[in-house]
Tab-separated table of C-alpha atoms and ligand atoms in Angstrom:
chain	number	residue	atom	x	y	z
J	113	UNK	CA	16.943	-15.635	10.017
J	114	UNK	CA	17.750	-19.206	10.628
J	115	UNK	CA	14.536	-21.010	9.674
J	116	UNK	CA	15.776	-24.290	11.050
J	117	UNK	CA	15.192	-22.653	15.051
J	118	UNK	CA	12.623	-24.597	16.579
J	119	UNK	CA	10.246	-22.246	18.222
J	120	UNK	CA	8.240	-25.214	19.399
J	121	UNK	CA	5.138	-23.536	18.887
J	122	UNK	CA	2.033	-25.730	19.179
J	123	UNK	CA	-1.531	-25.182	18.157
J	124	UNK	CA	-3.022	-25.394	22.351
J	125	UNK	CA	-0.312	-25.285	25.531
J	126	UNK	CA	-1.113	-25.820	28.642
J	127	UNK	CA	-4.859	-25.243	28.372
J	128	UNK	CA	-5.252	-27.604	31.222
J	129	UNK	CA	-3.197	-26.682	33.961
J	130	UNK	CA	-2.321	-28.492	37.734
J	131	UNK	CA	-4.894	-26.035	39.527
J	132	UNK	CA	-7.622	-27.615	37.333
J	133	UNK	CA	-6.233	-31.053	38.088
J	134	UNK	CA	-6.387	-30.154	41.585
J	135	UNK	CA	-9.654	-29.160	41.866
J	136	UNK	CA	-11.003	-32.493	40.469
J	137	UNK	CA	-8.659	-34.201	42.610
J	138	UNK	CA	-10.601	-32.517	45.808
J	139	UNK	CA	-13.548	-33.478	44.364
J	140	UNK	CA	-12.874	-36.946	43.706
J	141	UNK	CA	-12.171	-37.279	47.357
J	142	UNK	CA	-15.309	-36.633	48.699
J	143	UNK	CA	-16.535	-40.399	50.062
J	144	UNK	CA	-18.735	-41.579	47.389
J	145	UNK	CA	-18.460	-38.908	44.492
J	146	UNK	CA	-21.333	-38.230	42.082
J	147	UNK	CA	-20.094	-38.663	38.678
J	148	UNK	CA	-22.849	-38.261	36.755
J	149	UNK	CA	-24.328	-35.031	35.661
J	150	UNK	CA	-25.948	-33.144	39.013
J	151	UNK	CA	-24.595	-30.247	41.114
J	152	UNK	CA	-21.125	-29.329	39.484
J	153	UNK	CA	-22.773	-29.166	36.111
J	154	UNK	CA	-25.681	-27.304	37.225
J	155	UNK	CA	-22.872	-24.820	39.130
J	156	UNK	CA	-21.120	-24.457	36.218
J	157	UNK	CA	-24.098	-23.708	34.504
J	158	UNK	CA	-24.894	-20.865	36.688
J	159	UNK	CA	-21.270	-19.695	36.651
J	160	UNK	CA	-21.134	-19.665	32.995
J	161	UNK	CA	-24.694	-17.692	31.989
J	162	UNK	CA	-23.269	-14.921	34.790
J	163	UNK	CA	-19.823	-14.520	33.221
J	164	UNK	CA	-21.865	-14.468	30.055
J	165	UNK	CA	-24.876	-12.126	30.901
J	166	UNK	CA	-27.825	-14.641	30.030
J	167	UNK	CA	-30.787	-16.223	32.427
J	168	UNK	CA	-30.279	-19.821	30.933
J	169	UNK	CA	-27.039	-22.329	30.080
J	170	UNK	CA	-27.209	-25.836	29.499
J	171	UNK	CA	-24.062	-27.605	29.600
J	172	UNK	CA	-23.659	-30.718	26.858
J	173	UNK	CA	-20.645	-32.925	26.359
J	174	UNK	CA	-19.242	-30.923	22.987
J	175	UNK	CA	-19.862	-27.725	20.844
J	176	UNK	CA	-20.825	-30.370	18.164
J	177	UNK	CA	-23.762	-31.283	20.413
J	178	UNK	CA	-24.720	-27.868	21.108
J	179	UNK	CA	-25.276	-27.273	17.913
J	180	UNK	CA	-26.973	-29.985	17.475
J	181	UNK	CA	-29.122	-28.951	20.647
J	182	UNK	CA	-29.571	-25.761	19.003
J	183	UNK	CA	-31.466	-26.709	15.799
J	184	UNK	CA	-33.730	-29.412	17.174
J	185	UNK	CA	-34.942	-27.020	20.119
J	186	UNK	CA	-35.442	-24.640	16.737
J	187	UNK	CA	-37.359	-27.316	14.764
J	188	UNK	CA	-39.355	-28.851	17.758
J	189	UNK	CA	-40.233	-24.993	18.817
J	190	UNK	CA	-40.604	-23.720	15.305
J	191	UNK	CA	-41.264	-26.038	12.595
J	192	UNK	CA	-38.684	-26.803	9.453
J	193	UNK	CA	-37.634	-24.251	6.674
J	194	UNK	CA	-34.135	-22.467	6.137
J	195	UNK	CA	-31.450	-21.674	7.666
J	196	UNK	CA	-28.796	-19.191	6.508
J	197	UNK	CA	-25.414	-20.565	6.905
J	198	UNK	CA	-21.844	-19.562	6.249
J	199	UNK	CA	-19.476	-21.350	4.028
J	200	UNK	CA	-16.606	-21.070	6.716
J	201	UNK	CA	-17.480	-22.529	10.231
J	202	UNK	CA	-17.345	-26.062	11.244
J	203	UNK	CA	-18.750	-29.126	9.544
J	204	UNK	CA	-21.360	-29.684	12.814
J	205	UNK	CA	-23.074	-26.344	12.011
J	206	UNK	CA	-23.904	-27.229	8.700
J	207	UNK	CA	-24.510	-31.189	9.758
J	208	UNK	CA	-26.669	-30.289	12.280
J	209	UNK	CA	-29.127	-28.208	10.053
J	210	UNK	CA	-29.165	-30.842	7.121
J	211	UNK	CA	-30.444	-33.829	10.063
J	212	UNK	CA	-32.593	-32.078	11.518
J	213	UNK	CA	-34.286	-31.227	8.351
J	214	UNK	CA	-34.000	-27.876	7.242
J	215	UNK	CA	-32.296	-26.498	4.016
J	216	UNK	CA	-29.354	-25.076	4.868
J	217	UNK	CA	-28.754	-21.659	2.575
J	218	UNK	CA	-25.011	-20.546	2.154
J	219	UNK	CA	-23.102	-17.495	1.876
J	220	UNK	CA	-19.955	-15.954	1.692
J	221	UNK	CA	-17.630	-14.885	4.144
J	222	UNK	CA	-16.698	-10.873	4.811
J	223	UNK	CA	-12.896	-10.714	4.529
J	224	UNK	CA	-12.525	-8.613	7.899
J	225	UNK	CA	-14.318	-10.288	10.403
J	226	UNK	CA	-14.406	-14.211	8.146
J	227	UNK	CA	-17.754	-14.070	9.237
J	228	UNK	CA	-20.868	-13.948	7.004
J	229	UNK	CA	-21.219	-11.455	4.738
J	230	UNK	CA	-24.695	-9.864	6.311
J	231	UNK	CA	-25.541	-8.101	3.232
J	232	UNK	CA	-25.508	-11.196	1.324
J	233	UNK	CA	-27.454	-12.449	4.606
J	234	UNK	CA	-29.941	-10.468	4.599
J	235	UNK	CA	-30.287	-10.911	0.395
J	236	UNK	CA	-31.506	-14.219	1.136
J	237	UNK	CA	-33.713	-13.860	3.984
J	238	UNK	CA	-37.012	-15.475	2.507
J	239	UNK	CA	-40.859	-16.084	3.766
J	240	UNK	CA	-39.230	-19.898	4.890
J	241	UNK	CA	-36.562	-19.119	6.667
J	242	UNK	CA	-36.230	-20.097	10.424
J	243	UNK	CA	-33.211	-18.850	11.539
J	244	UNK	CA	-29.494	-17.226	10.932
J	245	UNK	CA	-27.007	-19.258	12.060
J	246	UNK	CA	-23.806	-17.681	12.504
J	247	UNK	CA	-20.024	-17.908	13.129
J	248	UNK	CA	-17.773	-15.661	15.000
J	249	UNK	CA	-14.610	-17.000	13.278
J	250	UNK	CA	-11.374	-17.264	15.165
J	251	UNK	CA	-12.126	-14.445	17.884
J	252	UNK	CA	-14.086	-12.115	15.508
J	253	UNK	CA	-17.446	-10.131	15.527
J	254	UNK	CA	-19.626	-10.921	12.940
J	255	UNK	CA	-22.357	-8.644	14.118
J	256	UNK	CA	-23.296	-4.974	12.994
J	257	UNK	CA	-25.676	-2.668	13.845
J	258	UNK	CA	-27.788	-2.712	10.496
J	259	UNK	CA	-27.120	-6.764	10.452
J	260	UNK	CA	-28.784	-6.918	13.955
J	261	UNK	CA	-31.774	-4.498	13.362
J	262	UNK	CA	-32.997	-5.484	10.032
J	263	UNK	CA	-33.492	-9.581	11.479
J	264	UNK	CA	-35.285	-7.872	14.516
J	265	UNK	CA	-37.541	-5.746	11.547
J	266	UNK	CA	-37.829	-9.056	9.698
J	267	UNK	CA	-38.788	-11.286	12.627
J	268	UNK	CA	-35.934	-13.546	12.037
J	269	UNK	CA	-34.200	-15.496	14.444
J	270	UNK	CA	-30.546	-15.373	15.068
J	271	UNK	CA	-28.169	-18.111	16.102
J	272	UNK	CA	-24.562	-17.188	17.500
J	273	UNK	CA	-21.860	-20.340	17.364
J	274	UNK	CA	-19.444	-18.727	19.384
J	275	UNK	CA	-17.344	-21.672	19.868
J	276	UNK	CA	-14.259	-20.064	18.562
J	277	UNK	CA	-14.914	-16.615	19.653
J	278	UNK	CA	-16.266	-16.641	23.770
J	279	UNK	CA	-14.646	-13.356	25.447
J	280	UNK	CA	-15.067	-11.354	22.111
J	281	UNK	CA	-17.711	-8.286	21.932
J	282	UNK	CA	-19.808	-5.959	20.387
J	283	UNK	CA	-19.742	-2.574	20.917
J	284	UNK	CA	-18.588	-4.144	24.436
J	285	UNK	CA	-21.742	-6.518	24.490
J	286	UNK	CA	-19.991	-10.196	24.814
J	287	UNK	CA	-21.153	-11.963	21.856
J	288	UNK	CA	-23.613	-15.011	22.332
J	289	UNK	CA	-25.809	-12.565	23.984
J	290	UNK	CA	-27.241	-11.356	21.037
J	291	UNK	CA	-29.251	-14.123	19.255
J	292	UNK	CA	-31.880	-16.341	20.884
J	293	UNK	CA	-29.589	-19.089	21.318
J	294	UNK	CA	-25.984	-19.528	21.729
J	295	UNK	CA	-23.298	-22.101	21.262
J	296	UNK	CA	-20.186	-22.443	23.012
J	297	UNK	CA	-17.653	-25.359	22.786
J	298	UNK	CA	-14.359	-26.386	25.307
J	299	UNK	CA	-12.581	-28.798	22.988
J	300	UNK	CA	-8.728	-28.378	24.458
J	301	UNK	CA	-8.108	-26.056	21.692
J	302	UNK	CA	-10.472	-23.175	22.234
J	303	UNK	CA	-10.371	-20.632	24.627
J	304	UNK	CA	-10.928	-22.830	27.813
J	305	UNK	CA	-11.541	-26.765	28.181
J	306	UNK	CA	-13.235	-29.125	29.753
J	307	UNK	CA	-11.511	-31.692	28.173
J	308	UNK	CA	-14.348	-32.089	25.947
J	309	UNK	CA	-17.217	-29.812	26.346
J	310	UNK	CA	-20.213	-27.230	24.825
J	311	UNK	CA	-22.297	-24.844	26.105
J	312	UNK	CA	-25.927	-23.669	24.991
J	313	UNK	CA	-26.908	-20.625	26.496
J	314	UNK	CA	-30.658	-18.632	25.647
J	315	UNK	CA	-33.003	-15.494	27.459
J	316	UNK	CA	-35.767	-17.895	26.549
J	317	UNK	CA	-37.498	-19.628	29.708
J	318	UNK	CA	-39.295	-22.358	26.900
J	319	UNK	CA	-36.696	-22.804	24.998
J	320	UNK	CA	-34.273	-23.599	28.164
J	321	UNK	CA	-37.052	-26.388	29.236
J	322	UNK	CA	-36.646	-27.594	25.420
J	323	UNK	CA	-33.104	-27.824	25.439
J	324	UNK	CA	-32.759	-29.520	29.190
J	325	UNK	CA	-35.591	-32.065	28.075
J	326	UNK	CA	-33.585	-32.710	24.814
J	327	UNK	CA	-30.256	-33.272	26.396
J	328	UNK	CA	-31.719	-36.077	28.114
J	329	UNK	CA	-33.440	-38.419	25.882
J	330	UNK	CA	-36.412	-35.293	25.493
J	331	UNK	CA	-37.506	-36.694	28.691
J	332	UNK	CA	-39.961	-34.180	30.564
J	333	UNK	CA	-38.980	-35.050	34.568
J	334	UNK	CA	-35.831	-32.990	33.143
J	335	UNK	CA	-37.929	-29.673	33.118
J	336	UNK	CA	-36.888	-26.939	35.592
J	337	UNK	CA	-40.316	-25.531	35.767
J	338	UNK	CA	-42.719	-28.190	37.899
J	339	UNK	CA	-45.675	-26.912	36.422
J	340	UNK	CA	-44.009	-28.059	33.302
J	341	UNK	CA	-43.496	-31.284	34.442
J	342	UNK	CA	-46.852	-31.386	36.133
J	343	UNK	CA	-48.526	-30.517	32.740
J	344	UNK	CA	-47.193	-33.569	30.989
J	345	UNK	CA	-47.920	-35.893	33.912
J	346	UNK	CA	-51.797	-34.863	34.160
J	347	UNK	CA	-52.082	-34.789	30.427
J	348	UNK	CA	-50.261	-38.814	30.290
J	349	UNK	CA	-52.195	-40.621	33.038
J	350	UNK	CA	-51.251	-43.458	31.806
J	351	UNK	CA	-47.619	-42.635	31.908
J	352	UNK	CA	-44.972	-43.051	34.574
J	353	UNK	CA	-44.249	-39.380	35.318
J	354	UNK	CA	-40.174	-40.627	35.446
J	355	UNK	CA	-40.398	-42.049	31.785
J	356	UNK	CA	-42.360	-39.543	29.712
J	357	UNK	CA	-40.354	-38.796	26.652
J	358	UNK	CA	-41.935	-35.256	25.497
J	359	UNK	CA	-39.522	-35.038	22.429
J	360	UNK	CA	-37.081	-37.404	20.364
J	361	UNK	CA	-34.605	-36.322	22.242
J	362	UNK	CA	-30.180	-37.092	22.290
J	363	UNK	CA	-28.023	-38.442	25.235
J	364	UNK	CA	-25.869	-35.292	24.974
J	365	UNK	CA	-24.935	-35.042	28.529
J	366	UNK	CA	-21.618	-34.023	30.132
J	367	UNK	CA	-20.264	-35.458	33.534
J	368	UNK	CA	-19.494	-33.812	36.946
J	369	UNK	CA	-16.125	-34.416	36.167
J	370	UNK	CA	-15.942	-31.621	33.448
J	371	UNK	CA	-18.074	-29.499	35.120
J	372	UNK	CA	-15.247	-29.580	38.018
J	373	UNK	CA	-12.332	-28.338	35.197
J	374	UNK	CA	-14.941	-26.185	33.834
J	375	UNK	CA	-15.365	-24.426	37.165
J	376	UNK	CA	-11.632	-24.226	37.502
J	377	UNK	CA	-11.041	-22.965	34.116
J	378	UNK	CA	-13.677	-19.955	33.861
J	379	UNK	CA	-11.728	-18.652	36.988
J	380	UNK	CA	-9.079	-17.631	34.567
J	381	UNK	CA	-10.556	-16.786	31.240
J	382	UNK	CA	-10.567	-13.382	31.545
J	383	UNK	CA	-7.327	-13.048	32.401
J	384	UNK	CA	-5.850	-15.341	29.908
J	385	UNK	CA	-8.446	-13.825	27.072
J	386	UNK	CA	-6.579	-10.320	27.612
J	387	UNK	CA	-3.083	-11.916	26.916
J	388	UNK	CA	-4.225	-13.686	24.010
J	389	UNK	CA	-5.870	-10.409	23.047
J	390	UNK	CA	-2.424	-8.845	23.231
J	391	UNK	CA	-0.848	-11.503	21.475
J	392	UNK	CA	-3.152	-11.181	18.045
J	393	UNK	CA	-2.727	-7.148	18.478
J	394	UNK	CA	1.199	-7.627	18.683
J	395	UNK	CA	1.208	-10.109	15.805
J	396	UNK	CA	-0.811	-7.477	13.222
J	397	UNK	CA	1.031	-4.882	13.806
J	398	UNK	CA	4.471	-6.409	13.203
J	399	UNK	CA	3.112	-8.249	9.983
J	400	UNK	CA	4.144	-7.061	6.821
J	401	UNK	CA	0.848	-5.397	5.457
J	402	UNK	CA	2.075	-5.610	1.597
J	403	UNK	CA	2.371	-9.480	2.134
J	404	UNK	CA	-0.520	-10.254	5.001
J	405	UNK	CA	-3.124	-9.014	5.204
J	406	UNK	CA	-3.808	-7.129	8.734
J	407	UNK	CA	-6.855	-5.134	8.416
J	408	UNK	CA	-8.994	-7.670	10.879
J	409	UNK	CA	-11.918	-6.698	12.646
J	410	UNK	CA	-9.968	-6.369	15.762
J	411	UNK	CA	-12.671	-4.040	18.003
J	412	UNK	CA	-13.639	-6.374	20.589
J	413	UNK	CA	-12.279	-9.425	19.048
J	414	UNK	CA	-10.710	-12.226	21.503
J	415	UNK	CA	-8.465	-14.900	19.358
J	416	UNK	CA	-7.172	-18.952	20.428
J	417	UNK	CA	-5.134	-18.231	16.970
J	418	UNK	CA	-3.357	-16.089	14.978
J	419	UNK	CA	-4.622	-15.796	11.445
J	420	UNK	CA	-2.695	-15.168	9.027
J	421	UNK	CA	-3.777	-14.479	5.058
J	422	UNK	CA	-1.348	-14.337	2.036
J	423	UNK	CA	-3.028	-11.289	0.263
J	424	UNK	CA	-2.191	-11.810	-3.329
J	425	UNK	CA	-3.423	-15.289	-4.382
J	426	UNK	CA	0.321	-16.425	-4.867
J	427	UNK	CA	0.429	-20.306	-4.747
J	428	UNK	CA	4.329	-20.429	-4.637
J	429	UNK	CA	4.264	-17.307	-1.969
J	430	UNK	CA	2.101	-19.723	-0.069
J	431	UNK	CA	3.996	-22.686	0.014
J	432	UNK	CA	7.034	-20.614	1.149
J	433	UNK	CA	5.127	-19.323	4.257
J	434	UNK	CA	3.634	-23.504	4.772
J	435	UNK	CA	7.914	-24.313	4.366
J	436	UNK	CA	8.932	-21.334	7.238
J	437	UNK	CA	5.934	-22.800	9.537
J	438	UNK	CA	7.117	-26.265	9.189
J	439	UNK	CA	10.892	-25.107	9.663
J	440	UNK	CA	10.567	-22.753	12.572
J	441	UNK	CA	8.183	-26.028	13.852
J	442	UNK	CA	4.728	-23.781	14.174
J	443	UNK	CA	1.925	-25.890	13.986
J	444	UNK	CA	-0.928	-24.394	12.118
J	445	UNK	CA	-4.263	-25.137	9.939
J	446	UNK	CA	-4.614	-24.445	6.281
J	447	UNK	CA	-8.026	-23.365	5.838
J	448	UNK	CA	-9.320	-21.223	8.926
J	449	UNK	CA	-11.997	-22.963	10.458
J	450	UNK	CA	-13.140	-25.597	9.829
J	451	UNK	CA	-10.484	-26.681	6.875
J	452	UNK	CA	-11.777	-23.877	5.050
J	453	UNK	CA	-15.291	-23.645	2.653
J	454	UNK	CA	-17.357	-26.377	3.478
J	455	UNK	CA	-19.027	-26.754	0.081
J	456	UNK	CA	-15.646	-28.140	-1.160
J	457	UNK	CA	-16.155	-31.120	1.560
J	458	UNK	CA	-17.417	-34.662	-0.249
J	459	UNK	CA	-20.603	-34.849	1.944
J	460	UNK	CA	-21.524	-31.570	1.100
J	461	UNK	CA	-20.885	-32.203	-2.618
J	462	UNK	CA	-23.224	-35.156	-2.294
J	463	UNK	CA	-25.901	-33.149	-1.016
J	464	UNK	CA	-25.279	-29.748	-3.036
J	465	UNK	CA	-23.402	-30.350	-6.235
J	466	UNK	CA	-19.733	-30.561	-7.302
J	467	UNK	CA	-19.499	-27.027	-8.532
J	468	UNK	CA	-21.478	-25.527	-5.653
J	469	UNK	CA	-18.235	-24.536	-3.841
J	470	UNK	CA	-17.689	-22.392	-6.851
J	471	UNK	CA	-19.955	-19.515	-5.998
J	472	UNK	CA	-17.840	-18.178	-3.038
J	473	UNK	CA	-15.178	-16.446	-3.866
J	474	UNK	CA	-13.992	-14.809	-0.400
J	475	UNK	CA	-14.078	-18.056	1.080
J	476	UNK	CA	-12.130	-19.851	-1.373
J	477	UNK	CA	-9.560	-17.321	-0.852
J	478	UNK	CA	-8.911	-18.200	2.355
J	479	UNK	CA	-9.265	-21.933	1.479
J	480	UNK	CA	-5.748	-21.423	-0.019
J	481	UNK	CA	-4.286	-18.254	1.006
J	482	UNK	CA	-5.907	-18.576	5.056
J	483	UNK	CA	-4.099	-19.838	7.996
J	484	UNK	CA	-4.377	-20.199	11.607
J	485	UNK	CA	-1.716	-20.561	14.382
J	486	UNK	CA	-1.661	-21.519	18.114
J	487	UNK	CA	-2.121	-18.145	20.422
J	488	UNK	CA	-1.969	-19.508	23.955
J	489	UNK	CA	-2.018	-16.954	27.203
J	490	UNK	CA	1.514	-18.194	27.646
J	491	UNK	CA	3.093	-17.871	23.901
J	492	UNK	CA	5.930	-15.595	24.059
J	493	UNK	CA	5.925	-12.102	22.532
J	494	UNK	CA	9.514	-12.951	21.325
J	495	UNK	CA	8.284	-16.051	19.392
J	496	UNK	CA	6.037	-13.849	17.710
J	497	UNK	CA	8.214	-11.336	16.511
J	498	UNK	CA	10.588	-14.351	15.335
J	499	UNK	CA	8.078	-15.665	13.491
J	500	UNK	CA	7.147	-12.308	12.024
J	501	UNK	CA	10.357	-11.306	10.548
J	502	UNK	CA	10.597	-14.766	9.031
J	503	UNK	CA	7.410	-14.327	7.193
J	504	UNK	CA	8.299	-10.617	6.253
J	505	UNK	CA	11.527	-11.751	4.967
J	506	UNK	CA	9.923	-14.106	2.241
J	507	UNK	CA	10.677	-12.574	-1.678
J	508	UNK	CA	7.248	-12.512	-3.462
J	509	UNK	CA	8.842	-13.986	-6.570
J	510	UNK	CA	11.415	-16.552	-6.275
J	511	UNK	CA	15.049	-15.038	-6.460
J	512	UNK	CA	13.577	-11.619	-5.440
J	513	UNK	CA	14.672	-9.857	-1.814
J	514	UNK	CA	12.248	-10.168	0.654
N	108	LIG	C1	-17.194	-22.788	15.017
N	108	LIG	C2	-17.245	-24.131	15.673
N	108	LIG	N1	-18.433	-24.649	15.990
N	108	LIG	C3	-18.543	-25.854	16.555
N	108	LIG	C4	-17.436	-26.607	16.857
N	108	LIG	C5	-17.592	-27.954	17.473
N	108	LIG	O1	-17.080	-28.026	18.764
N	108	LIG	P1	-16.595	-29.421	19.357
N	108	LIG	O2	-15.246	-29.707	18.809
N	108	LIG	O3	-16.568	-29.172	20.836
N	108	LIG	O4	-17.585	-30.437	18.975
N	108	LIG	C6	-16.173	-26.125	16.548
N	108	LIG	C7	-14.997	-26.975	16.800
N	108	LIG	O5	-13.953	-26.775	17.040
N	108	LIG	C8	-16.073	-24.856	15.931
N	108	LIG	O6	-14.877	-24.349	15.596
């Protein structure tokens, strides 16, 4: 096929639409509109933990700060030790470990799901670690059965960043409802938006308190509970009950104004999840299997992007699919998540060696060999199967048929 046809083919489209503009136009009409955080972000906190089957959300103005969120509510509830991360997720799970203290431990990636490898996981459990904190990658379960019951046997804690994967299941369980605490983020590119955005949701009544307190300098008039609040007043006499700071706590807050899009936007995730469901599905199956691989963990999964991996570590292969994506004008991320294995990033070569990166051979494979591409509810099937042909049509070796 002509590989100069522009398919126009962006990484996001559209994820903020004029219905979502409308309803913070409405809003912003009322006579003198609250804009700071108060009842729109406490709605769409409510909204959220229902569509997500949990007691407790607590909305934050990224995924980066949920995660951040996440690990001090773990070290002010818990105490310091490790934490079991993977090598592929995004730079603020592994930042957010490393300042609040802990020792992050790495591991590989699975090649079906891109998540952790939960063997290797559970290899490296150890009498100091806090917590497993995991990454659905790109619309894909991480979870399985043996993963979940021996860290229940083991008393260890799990952590779901779902940021790239809200919608998805297991064994038709949504994920983030599995671990004691959950992240979710709506940067424009994920599966809904709130322009910027992040989402922490928990079971755990204390741990809710923790996390509201946090989000707001750690200050304790932010407790739901006013015995809570009454606790730390009677025990600070000599405190003004509005300015007791029970924690060291973040400015993480969002605004009523993305709580409005939020709102707007959840309205329409389900439906727009089950077309970008259809979209991965369609793209598999009309991938050439000798060339890509397209064994994914697709039970339950629910994709922003298409992934696509080169199987045989082929560098000139590779830069003949990067040539058809730039010609058929396809935006996409060499990498997967995140850019790819985070060990190979300088800061993390500061902290854990040069050669560190070297241990993890799944997730250096997709490092090279991994891509992502845009998969928005409204990307045409056609566009897809015009983009798979191209790729199928690539020769292996250069002057071979494809
Ligand atoms: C897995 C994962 N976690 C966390 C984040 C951070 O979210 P945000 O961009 O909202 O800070 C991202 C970002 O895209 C991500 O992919």
């Amino acid at each position: 096929m002509n590989c100069r046809e522009d398919l126009n083919w962006p990484l996001m489209r559209n994820n903020i639409q004029q219905t979502d503009v409308d309803a913070l136009v409405n809003f912003l009409k009322f006579e003198v509109p609250i804009l700071t955080q108060a009842s729109q972000v406490e709605a769409f906190e409510q909204e959220w933990s229902r569509w997500l089957g949990v007691e407790h959300s607590v909305f934050v103005n990224s995924g980066s700060s949920a995660n951040l969120l996440t690990i001090t509510a773990l070290r002010e509830t818990y105490g310091t030790g490790e934490i079991i991360v993977p090598t592929l997720t995004w730079v603020s799970d592994i930042a957010s470990v490393i300042q609040c203290g802990f020792k992050p431990v790495f591991v590989d990636i699975a090649r079906r799901t891109l998540g952790m490898d939960t063997g290797q996981v559970l290899k490296k459990i150890t009498r100091q670690t806090k917590a497993v904190f995991l990454t659905h990658v790109l619309g894909y379960n991480a979870l399985d059965a043996d993963f979940l019951a021996e860290l229940e046997d083991r008393g260890v804690a799990l952590l779901e960043d779902v940021c790239e994967s809200y919608g998805a299941t297991f064994r038709g369980q949504k994920l983030g409802t599995f671990g004691l605490m959950a992240n979710f983020s709506f940067y424009y590119a994920h599966h809904m938006s709130t322009i910027e955005g992040g989402m922490i949701c928990t079971n755990e009544a204390t741990l809710y308190e923790t996390l509201r307190m946090l989000r707001s300098h750690g200050m304790a008039r932010e407790a739901k509970s006013g015995d809570l609040r009454n606790s730390y007043s009677s025990r600070h006499p000599d405190l003004n009950p509005d300015f007791i700071f029970a924690y060291p706590g973040y400015n993480l807050r969002s605004t009523e104004i993305n709580a409005v899009i939020g709102r707007a936007q959840l309205k329409r995730l389900d439906r727009n999840n089950k077309l970008r469901t259809e979209n991965l599905r369609f793209f598999l199956d009309h991938l050439d299997g000798n060339k890509y691989q397209t064994d994914f963990a697709v039970e339950g999964s629910c994709n922003y992007a298409l992934t696509l991996v080169v199987k045989e570590a082929n560098p000139a292969f590779c830069e003949r699919v990067m040539s058809t994506l730039r010609g058929l004008g396809v935006e996409f991320r060499r990498g997967m998540s995140g850019g790819g294995n985070q060990l190979r990033q300088p800061y993390a070569k500061r902290i854990f060696g040069a050669t560190e990166f070297e241990r993890y051979p799944a997730v250096n494979r997709v490092h090279f060999y991994g891509f992502y591409i845009g998969n928005y509810p409204g990307l045409e099937k056609e566009k897809i199967s015009k983009l798979c042909k191209a790729l199928n049509a690539l020769p292996m070796s250069e002057g071979a048929d494809g």
